[in-house]
CSV table of C-alpha atoms and ligand atoms in Angstrom, one decimal:
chain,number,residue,atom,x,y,z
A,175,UNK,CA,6.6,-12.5,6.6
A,176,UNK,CA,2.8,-11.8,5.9
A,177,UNK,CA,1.7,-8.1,4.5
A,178,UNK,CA,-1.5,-7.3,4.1
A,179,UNK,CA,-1.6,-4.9,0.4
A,180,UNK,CA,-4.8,-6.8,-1.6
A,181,UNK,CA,-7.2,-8.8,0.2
A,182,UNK,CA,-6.0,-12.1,-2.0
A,183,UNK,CA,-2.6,-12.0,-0.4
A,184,UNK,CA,-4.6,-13.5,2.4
A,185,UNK,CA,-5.4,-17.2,1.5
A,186,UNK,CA,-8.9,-18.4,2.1
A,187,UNK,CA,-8.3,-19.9,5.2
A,188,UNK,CA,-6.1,-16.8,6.5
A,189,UNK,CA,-9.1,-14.4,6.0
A,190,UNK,CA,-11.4,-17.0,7.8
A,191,UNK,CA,-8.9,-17.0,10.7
A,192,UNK,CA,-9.1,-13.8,10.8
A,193,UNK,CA,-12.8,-13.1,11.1
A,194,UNK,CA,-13.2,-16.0,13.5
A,195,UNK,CA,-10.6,-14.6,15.8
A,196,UNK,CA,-12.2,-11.4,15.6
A,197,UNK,CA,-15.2,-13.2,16.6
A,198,UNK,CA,-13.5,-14.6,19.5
A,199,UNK,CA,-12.2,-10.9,20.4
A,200,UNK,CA,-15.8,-9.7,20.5
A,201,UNK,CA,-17.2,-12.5,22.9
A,202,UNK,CA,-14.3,-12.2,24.9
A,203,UNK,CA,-12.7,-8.8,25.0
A,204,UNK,CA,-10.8,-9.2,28.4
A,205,UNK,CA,-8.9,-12.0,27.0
A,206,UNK,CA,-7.1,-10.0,24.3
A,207,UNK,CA,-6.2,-7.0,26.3
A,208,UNK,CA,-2.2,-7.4,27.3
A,209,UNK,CA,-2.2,-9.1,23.4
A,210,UNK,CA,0.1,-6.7,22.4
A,211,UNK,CA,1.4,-5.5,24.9
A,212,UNK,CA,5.3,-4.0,24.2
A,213,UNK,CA,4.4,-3.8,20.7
A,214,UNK,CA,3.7,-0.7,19.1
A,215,UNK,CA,2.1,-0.2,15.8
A,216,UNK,CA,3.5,3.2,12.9
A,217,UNK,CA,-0.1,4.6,11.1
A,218,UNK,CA,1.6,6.6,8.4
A,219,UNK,CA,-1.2,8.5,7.0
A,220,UNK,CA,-0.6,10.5,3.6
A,221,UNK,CA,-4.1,11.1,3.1
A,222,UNK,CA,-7.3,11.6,5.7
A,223,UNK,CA,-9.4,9.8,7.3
A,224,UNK,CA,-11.3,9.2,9.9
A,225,UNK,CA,-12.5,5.3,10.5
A,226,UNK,CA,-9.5,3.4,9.3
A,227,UNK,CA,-6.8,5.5,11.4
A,228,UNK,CA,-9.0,6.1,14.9
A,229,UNK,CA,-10.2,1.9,14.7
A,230,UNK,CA,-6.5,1.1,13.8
A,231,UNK,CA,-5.2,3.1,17.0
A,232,UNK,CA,-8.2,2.4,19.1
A,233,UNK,CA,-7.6,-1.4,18.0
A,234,UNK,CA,-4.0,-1.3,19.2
A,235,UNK,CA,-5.1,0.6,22.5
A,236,UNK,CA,-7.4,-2.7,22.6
A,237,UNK,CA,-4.4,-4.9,22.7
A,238,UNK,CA,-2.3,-3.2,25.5
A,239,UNK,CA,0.0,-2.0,22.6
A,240,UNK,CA,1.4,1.6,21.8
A,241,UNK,CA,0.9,3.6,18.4
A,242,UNK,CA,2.8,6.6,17.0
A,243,UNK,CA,2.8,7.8,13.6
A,244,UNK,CA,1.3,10.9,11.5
A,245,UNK,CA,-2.1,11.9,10.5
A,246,UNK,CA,-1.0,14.4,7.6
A,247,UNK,CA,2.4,13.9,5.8
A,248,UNK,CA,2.8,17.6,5.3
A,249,UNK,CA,3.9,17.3,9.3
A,250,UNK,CA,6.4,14.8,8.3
A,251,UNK,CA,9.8,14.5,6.2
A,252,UNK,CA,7.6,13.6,3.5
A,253,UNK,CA,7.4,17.1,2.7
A,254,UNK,CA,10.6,17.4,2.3
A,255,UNK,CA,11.0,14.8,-0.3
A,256,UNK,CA,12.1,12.0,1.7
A,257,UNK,CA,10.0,8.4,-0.6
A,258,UNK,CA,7.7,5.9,0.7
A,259,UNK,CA,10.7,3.7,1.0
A,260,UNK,CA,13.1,5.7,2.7
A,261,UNK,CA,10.5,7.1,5.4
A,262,UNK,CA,9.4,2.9,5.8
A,263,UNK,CA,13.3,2.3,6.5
A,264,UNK,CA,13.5,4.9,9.1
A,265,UNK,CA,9.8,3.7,11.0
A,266,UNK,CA,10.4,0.2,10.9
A,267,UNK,CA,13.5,0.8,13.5
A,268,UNK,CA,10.7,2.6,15.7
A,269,UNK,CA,7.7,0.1,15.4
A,270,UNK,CA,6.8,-3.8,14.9
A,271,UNK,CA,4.3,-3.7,12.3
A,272,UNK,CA,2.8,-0.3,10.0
A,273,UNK,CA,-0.5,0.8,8.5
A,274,UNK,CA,-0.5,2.9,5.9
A,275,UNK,CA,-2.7,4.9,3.7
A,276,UNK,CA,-1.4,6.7,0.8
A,277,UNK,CA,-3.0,9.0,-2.7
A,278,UNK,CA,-0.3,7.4,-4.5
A,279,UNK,CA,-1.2,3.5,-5.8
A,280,UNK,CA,1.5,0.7,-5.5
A,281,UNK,CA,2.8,2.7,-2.2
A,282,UNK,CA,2.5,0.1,-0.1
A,283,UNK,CA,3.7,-2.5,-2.4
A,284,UNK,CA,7.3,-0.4,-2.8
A,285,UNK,CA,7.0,-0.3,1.3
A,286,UNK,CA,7.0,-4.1,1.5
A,287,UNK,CA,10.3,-4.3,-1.3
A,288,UNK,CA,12.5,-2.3,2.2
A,289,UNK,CA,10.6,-3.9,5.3
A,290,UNK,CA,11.5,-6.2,8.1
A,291,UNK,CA,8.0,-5.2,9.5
A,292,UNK,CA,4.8,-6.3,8.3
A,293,UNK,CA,3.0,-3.6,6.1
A,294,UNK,CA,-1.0,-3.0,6.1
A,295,UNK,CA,-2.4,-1.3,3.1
A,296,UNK,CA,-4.9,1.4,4.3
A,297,UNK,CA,-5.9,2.4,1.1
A,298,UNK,CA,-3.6,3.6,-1.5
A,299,UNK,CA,-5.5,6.0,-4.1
A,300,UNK,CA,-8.6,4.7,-5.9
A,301,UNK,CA,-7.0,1.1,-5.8
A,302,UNK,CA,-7.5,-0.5,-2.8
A,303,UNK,CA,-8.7,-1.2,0.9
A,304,UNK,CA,-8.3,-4.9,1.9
A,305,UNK,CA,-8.8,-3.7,5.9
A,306,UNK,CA,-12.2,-2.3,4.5
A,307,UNK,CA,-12.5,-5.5,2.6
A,308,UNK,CA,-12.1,-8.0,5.9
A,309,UNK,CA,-14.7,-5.1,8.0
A,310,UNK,CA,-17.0,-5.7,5.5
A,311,UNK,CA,-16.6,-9.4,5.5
A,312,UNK,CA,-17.3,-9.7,8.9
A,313,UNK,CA,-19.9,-7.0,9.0
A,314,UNK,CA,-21.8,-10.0,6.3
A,315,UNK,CA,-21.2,-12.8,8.6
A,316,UNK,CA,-22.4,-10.8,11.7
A,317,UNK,CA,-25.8,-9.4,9.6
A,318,UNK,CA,-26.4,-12.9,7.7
A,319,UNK,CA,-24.4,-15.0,9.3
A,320,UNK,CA,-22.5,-16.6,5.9
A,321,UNK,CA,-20.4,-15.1,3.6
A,322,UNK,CA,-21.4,-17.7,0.2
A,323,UNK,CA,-24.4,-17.8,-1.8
A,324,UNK,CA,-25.6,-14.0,-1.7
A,325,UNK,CA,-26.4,-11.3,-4.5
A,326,UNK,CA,-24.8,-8.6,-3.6
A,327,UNK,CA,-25.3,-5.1,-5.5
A,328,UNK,CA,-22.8,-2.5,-5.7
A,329,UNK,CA,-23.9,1.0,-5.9
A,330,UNK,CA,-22.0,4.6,-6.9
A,331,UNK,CA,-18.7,4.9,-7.6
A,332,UNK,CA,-17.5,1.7,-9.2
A,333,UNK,CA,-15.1,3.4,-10.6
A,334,UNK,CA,-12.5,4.8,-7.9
A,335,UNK,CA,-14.2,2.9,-5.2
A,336,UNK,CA,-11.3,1.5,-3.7
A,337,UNK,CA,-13.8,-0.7,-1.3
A,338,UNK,CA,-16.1,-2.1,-4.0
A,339,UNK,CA,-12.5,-3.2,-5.8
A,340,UNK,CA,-11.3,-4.9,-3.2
A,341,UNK,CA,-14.3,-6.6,-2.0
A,342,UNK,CA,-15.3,-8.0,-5.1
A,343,UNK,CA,-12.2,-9.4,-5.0
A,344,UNK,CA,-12.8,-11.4,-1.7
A,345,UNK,CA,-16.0,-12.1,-2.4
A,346,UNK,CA,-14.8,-13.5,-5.9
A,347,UNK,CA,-13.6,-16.5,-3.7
A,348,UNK,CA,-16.4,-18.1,-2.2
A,349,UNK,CA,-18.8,-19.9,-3.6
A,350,UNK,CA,-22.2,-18.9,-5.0
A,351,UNK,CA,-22.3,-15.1,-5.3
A,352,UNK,CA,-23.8,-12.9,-8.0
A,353,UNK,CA,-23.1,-9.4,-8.3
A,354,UNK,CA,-25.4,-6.1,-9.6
A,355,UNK,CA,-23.2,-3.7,-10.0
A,356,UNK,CA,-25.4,0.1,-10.3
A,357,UNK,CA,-23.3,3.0,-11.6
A,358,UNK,CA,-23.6,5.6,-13.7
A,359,UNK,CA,-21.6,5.0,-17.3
A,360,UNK,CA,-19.0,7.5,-16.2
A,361,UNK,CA,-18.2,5.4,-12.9
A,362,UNK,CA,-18.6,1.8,-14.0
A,363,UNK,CA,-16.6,-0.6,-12.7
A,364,UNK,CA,-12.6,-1.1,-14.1
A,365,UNK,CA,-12.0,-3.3,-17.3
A,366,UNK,CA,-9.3,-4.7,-15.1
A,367,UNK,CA,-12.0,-5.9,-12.4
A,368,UNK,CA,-14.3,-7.4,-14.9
A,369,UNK,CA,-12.1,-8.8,-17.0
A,370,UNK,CA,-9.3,-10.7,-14.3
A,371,UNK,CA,-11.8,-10.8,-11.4
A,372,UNK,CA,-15.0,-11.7,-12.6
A,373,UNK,CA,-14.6,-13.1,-16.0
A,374,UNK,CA,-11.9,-15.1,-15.3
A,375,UNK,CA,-13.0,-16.3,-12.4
A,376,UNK,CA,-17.0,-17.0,-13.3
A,377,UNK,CA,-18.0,-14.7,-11.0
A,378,UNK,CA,-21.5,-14.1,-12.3
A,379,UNK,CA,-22.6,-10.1,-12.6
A,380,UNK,CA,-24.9,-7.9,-14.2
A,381,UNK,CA,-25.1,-4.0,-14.8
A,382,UNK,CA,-28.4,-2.2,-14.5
A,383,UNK,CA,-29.5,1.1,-14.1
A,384,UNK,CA,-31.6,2.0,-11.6
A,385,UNK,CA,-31.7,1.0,-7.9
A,386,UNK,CA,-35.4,0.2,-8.3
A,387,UNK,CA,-34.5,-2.8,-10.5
A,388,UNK,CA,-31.6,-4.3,-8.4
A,389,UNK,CA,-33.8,-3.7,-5.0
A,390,UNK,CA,-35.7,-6.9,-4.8
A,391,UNK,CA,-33.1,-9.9,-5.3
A,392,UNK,CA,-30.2,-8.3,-3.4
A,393,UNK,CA,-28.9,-10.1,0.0
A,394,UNK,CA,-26.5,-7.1,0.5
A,395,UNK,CA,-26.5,-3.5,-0.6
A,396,UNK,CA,-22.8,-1.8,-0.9
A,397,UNK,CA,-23.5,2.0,-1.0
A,398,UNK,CA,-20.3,4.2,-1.8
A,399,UNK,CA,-19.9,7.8,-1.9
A,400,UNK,CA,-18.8,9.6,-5.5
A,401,UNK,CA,-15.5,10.4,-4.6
A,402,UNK,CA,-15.4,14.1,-5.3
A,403,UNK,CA,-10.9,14.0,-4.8
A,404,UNK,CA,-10.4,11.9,-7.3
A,405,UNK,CA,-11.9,13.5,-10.0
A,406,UNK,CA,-9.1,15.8,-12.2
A,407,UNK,CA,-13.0,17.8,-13.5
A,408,UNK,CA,-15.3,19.3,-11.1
A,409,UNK,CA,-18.1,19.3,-14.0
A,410,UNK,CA,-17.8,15.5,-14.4
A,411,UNK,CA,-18.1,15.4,-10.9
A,412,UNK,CA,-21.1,17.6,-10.3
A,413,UNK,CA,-23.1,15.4,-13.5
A,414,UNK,CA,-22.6,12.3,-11.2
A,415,UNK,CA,-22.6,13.4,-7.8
A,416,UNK,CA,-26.6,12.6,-6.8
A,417,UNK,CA,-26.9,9.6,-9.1
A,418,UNK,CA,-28.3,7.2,-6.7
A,419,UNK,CA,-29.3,7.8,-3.6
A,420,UNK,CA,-31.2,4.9,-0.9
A,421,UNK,CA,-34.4,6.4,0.9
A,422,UNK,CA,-36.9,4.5,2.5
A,423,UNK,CA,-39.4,3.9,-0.2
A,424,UNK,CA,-36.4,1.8,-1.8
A,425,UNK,CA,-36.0,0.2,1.3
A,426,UNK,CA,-39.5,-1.1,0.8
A,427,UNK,CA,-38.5,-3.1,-2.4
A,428,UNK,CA,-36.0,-4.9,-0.2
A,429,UNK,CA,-36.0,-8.1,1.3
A,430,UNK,CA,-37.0,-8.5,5.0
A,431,UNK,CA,-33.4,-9.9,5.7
A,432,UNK,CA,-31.0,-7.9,3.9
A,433,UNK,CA,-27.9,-5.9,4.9
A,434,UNK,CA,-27.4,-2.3,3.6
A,435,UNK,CA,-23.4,-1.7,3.9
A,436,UNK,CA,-21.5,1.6,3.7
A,437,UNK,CA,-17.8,1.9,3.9
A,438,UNK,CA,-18.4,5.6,5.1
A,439,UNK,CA,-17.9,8.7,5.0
A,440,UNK,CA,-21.8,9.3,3.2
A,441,UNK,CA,-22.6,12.2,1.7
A,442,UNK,CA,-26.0,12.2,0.7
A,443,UNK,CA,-26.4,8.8,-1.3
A,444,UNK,CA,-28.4,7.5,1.9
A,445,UNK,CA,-30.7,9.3,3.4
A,446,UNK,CA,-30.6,9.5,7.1
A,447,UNK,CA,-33.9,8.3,7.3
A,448,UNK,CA,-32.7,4.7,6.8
A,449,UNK,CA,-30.5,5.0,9.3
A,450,UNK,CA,-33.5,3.9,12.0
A,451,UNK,CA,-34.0,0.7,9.5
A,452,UNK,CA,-32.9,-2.5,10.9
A,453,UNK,CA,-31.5,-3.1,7.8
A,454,UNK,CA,-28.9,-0.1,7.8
A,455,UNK,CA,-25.6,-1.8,9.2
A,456,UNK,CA,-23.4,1.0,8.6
A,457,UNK,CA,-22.6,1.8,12.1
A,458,UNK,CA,-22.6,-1.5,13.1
A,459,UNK,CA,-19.9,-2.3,10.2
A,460,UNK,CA,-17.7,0.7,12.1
A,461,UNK,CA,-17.3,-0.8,15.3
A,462,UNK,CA,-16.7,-4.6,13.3
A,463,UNK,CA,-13.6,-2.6,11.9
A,464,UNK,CA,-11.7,-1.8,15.2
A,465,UNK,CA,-12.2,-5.6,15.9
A,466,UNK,CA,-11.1,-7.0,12.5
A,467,UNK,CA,-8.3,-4.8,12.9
A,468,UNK,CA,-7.2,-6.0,16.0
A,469,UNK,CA,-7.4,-9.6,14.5
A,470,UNK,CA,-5.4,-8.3,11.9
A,471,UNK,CA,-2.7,-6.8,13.8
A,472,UNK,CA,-2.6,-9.5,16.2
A,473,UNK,CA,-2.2,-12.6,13.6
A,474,UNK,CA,0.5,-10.3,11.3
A,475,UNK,CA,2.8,-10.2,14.4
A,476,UNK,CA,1.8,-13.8,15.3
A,477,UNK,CA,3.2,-14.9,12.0
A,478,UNK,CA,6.3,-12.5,11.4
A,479,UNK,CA,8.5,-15.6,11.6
A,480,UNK,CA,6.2,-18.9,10.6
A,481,UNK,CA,6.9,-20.0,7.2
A,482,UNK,CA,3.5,-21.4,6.9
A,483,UNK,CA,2.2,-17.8,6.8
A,484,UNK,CA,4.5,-15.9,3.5
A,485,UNK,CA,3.3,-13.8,0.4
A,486,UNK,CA,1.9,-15.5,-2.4
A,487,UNK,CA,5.0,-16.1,-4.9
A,488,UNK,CA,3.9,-14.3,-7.9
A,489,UNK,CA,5.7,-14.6,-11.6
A,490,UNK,CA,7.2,-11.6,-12.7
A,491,UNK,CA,7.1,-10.3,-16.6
A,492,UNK,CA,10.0,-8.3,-17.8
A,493,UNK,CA,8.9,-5.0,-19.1
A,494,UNK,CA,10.1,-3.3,-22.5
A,495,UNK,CA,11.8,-0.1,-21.6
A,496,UNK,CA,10.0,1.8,-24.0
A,497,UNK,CA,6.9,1.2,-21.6
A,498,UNK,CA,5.7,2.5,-18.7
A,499,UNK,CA,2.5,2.2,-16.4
A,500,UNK,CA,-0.5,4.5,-17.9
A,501,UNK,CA,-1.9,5.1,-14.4
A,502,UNK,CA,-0.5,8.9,-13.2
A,503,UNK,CA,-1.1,8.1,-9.7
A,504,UNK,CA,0.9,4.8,-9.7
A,505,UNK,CA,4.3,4.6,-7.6
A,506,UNK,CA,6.3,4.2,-10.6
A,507,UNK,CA,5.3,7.7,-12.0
A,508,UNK,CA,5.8,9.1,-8.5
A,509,UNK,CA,8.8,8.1,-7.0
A,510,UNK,CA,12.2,5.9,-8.3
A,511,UNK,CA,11.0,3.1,-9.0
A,512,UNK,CA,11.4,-0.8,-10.8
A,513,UNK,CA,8.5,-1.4,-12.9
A,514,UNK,CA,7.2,-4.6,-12.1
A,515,UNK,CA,4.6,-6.5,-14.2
A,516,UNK,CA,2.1,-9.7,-14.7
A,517,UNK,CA,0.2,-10.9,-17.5
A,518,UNK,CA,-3.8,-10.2,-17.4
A,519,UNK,CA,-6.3,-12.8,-18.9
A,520,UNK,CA,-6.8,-11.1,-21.7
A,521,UNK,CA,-2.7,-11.0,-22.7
A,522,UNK,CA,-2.3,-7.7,-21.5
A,523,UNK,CA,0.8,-6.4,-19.4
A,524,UNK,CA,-0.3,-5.0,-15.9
A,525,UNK,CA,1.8,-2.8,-13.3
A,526,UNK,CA,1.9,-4.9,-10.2
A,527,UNK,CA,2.1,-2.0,-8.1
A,528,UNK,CA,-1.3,-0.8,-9.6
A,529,UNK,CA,-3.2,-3.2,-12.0
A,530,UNK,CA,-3.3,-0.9,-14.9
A,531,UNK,CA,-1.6,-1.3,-18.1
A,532,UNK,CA,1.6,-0.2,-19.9
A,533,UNK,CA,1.7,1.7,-22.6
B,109,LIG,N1,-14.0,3.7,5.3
B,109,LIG,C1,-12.9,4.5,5.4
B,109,LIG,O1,-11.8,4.2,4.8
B,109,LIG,O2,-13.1,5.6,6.1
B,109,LIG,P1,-12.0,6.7,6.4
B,109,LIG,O3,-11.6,7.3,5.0
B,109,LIG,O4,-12.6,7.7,7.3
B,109,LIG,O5,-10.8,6.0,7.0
């Protein structure tokens, strides 16, 4: 059975399936509406939003299937203790496939150890969003009609952008890209993402400093919000907040065919006077998410049973018990747990539920 919890659990090929079938739902929307019909889909939402839940339902609606679920976990048994394992072993008697978004990292991860449904990962804490990820993938092929050879520049919260992870991921496996990644030193991107992503992969990047700079050779700009709820200091926060923000005179340094990408929410890093830029494919990249999403669901319950379509076998590390996973926010420090673990390029042992390291 086929999750969906990092965008690399999809192969190449998968992913490509996926976009061209949410092509084909876009040029032919009739076709696709009984789809699902008799299925119904759990969106177990531990932490808000507004895109990722309303395209997931709306996607379902779409495909003549049913969704239940929660929007705030305070409503549910969560709040009375009840883990992310336990609450997936009671849903998956009441639904054929769940999405779910959680604070806590690896959350998703521990759902797949219990579940004879397929699991979606819609974004567990500051590590990652492969749903985002496949949006924003065919949000590219849709502006520049190809997903290889482009520079791509990352911009804002590098840090805990769950998005920018997950994309550079993806994007790590096709050929010809460069990356510009613009953050402030308190938000750069993760050792863990430079170091097993782009280093050991050759996936060519540069840091610079100003938006100015990076302007001129990009293909694709990925704004992100500073993400003001996962900071533990409010000072920190308020140094960082207005780092970088796109107006139209920095739309001027751009190339005529370029593709400025948001994962939303915004809060003021683009002003809305791009908005009226052809460029600015924000709200375009919105609507491309109920449709990816409805490829998505659509191919996870298409493959529940075809052995061609399983998780990547990964090799598993045994851990010292005097270690445990540095990351607070990780499933392991949350809830009882194995710890699970893989060896990083550099020799390093890494939670699989998280990507950071033991100490
Ligand atoms: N892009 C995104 O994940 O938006 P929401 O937080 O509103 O779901």
């Amino acid at each position: 059975m086929k999750h969906l919890i990092d965008p690399t659990d999809l192969t190449v090929e998968e992913t490509q399936e996926i976009i061209d079938l949410a092509l084909d739902i876009i040029a032919n929307r009739a076709k696709y509406s009984e789809k699902c019909k008799g299925k119904k889909l759990a969106t177990l939402f531990y932490e808000p939003s507004t895109r990722t839940r309303l395209s997931f339902t709306a996607a379902m609606m779409e495909l003549g299937g049913n969704v239940l679920g929660f929007a705030d976990a305070a409503s549910s048994s969560v709040s009375k203790g009840e883990t992310v394992r336990d609450t997936v072993r009671v849903v998956e008697n009441f639904a054929d496939i769940i999405a779910m978004r959680h604070h806590i990292e690896g959350a998703q991860l521990a759902a797949t150890e219990v579940s004879r449904v397929p699991i979606i990962n819609a974004g567990d804490g500051s590590h990652a969003h492969p749903t985002q990820t496949l949006t924003d993938l065919l949000t590219i092929t849709r502006e520049l009609g190809r997903l290889d050879n482009l520079t791509i520049g990352f911009c804002g919260d590098l840090r805990f952008g769950r998005t920018v992870h997950s994309l550079i991921k993806a994007m790590s496996r096709q050929k010809g890209i460069k990356i510009v990644l613009i953050a402030p030193p308190q938000l750069r991107l993760p050792d863990y993402i430079k170091q097993d992503v782009c280093d050991r992969l050759g996936l060519e990047y540069k840091e610079v400093d100003t938006l100015e700079e990076a302007m001129p050779e990009l293909d694709v700009l990925y704004m992100t919000r500073v993400q003001k709820e996962r900071f533990l200091d409010e000072d920190e926060y308020e140094a960082v907040k207005d780092s970088f923000v796109l107006d139209c005179d920095k739309m001027k340094l751009a190339k005529e065919k370029m593709a400025v990408l948001h994962p939303l929410p915004r809060v003021n890093e683009i002003l809305e006077e791009v908005d009226a830029d052809p460029r600015a494919a924000y709200f375009r990249q919105v609507e491309n998410g109920k449709f990816v999403r409805m490829a998505l669901i659509s191919s996870l319950l298409d493959w529940k049973d075809d052995p061609k379509h399983e998780m990547p076998v990964e090799e598993e590390v045994e851990v010292p018990d005097n270690l445990r996973c540095e990351n607070k926010k990780c499933i392991t420090r949350n809830e009882k747990s194995p710890r699970r673990a893989y060896r990083a390029s550099d020799g390093s042992l890494r939670c699989r539920y998280c990507d950071h390291k033991f100490k």
